PDB file of C-alpha atoms in Angstrom:
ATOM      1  CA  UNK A   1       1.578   6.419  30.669  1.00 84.00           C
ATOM      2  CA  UNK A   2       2.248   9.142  28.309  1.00 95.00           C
ATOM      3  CA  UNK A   3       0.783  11.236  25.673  1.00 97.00           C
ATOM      4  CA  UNK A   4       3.666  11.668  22.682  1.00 97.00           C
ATOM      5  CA  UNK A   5       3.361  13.752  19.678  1.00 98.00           C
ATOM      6  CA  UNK A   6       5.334  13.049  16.583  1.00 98.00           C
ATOM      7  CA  UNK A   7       8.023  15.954  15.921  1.00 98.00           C
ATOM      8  CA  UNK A   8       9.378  14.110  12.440  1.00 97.00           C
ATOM      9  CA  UNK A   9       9.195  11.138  10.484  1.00 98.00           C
ATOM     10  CA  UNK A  10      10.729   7.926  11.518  1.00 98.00           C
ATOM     11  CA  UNK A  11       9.921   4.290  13.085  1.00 97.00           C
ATOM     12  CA  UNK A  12       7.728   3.857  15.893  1.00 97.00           C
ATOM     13  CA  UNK A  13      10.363   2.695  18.187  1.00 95.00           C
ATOM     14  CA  UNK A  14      12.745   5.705  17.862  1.00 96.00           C
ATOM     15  CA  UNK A  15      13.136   8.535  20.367  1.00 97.00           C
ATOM     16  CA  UNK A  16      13.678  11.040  17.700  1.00 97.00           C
ATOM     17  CA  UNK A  17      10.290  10.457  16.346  1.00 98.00           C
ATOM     18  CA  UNK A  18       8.448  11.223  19.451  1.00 98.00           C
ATOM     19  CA  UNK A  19      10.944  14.527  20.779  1.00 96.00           C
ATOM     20  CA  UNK A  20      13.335  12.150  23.007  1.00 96.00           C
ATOM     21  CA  UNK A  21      10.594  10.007  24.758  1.00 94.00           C
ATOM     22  CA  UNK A  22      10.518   6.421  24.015  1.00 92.00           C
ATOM     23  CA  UNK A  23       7.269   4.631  23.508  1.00 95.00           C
ATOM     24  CA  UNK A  24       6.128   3.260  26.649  1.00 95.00           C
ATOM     25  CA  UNK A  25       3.159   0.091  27.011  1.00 94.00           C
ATOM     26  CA  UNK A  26      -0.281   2.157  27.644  1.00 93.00           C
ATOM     27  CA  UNK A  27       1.401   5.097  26.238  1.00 96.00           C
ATOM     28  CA  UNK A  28      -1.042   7.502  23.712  1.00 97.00           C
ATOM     29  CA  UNK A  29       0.059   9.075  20.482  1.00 97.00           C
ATOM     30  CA  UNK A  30      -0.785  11.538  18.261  1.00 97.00           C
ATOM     31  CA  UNK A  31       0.851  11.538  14.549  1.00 97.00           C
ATOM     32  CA  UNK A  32       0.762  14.492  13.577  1.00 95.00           C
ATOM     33  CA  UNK A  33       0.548  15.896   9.864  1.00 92.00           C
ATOM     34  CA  UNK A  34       2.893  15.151   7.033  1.00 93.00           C
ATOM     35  CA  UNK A  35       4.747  12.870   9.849  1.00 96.00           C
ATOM     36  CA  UNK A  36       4.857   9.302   8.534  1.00 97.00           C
ATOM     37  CA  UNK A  37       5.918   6.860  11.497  1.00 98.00           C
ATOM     38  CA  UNK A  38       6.683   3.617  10.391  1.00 98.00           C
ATOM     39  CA  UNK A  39       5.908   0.190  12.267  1.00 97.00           C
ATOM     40  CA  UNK A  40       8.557  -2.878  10.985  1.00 95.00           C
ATOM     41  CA  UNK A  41       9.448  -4.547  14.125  1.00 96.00           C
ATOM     42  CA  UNK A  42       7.442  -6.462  16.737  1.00 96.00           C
ATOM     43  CA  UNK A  43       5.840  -3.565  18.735  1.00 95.00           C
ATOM     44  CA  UNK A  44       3.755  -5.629  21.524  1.00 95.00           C
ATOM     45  CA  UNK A  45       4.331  -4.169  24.992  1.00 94.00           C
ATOM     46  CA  UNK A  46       2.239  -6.425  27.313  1.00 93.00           C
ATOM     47  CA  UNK A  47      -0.978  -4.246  27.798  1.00 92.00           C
ATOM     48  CA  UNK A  48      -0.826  -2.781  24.626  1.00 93.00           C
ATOM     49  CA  UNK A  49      -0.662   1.293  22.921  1.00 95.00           C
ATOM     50  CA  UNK A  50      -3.542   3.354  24.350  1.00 94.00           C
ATOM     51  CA  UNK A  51      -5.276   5.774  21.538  1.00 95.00           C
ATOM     52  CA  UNK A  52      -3.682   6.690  18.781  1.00 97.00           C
ATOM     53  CA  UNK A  53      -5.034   9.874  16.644  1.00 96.00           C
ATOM     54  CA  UNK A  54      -3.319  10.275  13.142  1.00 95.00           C
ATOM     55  CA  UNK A  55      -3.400  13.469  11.124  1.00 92.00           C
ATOM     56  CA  UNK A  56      -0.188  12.032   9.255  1.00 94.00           C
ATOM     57  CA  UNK A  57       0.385   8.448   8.624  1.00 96.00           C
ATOM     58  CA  UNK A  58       0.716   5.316  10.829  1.00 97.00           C
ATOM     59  CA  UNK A  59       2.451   2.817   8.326  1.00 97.00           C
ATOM     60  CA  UNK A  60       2.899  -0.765   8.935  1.00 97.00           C
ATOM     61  CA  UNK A  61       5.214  -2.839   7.022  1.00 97.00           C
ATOM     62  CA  UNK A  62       6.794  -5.824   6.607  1.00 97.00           C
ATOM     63  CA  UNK A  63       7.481  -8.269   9.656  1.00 97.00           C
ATOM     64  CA  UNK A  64       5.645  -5.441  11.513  1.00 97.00           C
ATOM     65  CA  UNK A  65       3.781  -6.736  14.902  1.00 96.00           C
ATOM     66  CA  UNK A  66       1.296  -4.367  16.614  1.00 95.00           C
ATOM     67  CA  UNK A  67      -0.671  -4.337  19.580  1.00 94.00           C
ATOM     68  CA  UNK A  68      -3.139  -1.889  20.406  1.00 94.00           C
ATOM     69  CA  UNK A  69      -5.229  -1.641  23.993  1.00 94.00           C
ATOM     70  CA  UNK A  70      -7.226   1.501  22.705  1.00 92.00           C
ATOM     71  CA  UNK A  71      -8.453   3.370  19.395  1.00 93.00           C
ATOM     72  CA  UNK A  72      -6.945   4.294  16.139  1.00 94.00           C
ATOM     73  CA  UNK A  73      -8.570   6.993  15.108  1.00 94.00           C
ATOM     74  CA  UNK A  74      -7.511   8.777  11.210  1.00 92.00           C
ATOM     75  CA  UNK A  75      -8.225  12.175   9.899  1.00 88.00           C
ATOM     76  CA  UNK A  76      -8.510  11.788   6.332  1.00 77.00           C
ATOM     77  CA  UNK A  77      -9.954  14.649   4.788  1.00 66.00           C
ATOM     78  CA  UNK A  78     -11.418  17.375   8.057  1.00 55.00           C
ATOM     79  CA  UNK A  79     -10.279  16.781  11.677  1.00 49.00           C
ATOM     80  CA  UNK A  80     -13.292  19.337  12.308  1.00 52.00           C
ATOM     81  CA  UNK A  81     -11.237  22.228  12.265  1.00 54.00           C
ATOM     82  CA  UNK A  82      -9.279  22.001   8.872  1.00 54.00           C
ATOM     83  CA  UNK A  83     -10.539  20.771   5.321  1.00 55.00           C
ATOM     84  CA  UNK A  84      -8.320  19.112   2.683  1.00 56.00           C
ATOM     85  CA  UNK A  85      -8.457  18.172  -0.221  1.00 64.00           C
ATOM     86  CA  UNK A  86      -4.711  16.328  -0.726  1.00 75.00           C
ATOM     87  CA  UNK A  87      -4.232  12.449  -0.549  1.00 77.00           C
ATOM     88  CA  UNK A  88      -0.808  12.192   2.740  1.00 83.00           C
ATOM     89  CA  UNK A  89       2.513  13.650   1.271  1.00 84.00           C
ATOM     90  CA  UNK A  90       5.453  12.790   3.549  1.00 88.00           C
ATOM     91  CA  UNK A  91       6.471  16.112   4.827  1.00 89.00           C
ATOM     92  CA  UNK A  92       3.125  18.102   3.764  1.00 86.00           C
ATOM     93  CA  UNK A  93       1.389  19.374   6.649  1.00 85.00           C
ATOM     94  CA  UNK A  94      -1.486  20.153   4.272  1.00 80.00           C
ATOM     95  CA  UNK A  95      -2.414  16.685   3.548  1.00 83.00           C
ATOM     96  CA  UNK A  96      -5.189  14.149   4.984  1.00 83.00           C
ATOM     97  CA  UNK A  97      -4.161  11.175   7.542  1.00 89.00           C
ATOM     98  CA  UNK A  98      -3.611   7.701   6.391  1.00 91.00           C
ATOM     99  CA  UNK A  99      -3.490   4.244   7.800  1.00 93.00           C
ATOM    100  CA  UNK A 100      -0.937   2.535   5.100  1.00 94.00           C
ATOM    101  CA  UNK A 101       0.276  -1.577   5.493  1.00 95.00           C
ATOM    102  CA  UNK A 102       2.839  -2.752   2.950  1.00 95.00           C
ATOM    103  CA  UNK A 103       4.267  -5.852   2.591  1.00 95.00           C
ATOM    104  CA  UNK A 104       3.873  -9.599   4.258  1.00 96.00           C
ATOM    105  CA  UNK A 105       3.681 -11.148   8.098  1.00 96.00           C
ATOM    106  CA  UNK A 106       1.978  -8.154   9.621  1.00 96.00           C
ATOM    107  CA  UNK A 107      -0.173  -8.594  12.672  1.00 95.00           C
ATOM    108  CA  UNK A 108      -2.501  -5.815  14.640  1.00 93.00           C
ATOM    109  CA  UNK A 109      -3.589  -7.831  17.685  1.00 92.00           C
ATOM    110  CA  UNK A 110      -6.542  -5.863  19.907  1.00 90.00           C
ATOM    111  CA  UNK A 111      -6.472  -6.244  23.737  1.00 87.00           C
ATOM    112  CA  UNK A 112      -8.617  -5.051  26.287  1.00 81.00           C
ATOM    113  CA  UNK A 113     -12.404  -5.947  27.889  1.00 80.00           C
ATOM    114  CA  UNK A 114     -15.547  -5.583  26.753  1.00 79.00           C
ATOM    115  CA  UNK A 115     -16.451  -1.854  28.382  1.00 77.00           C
ATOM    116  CA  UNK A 116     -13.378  -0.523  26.519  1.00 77.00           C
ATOM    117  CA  UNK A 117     -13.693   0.881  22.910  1.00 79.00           C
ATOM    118  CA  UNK A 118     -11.469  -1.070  20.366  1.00 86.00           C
ATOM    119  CA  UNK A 119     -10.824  -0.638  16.655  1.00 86.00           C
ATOM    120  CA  UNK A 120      -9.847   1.143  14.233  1.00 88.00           C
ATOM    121  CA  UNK A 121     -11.845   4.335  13.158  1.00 89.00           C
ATOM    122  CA  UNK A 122     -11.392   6.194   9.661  1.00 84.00           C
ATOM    123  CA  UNK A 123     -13.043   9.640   9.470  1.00 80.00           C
ATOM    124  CA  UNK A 124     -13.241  11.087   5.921  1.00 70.00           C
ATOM    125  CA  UNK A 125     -16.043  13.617   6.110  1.00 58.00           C
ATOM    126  CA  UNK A 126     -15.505  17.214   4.630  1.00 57.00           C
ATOM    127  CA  UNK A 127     -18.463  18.817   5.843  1.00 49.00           C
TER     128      UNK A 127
END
């Protein structure tokens, strides 16, 4: 398992988009700001992604198939060091995090037991 960190826009399953690593299953990501990396194939390894922390934006869209064995966690307006005001702007590294889905036939499947924390977690404080 590794921990990537987006270095650009682009889909989920390209190299580029992570600095030349390819996504692995258990692998943990960080998105980071005014990076939008975009989920439109079937992305299911067998365990599933570990964590994923987005300052940028995770975007599903259509036909897009995504398993997760961990957290989402987005940083909409204050990842506890840095306030903003701004909605996500592709290519603003000023701008909030955003979970975005467009489109039709999308699926986010969960995996994992009981002891693990699951889900999807949205934090939009400012103070």
């Amino acid at each position: 398992m590794a921990a990537l960190t987006s270095t650009q826009s682009g889909n989920w399953s390209s190299s580029s988009t992570w600095g030349g690593s390819t996504p692995a299953d258990g692998d943990t990501f960080t998105i980071n700001r005014g990076h939008k990396v975009t989920v439109n194939s079937d992305e299911r390894p067998t365990n599933g992604w570990g964590d994923i922390t987005v300052y940028g934006n995770l975007h599903l869209e259509t036909n897009a198939q995504f398993r997760l064995n961990g957290r989402i966690t987005v940083w909409g307006q204050n990842d506890g060091n840095y306030n903003s005001n701004k909605w996500f702007a592709d290519g603003d590294n000023t701008t909030a995090g955003l979970f975005s889905v467009t489109g039709s036939n999308i699926t986010v499947e969960v995996r994992g037991n009981n002891a693990d924390q699951h889900g999807i977690w949205v934090e939009t404080q400012r103070f």
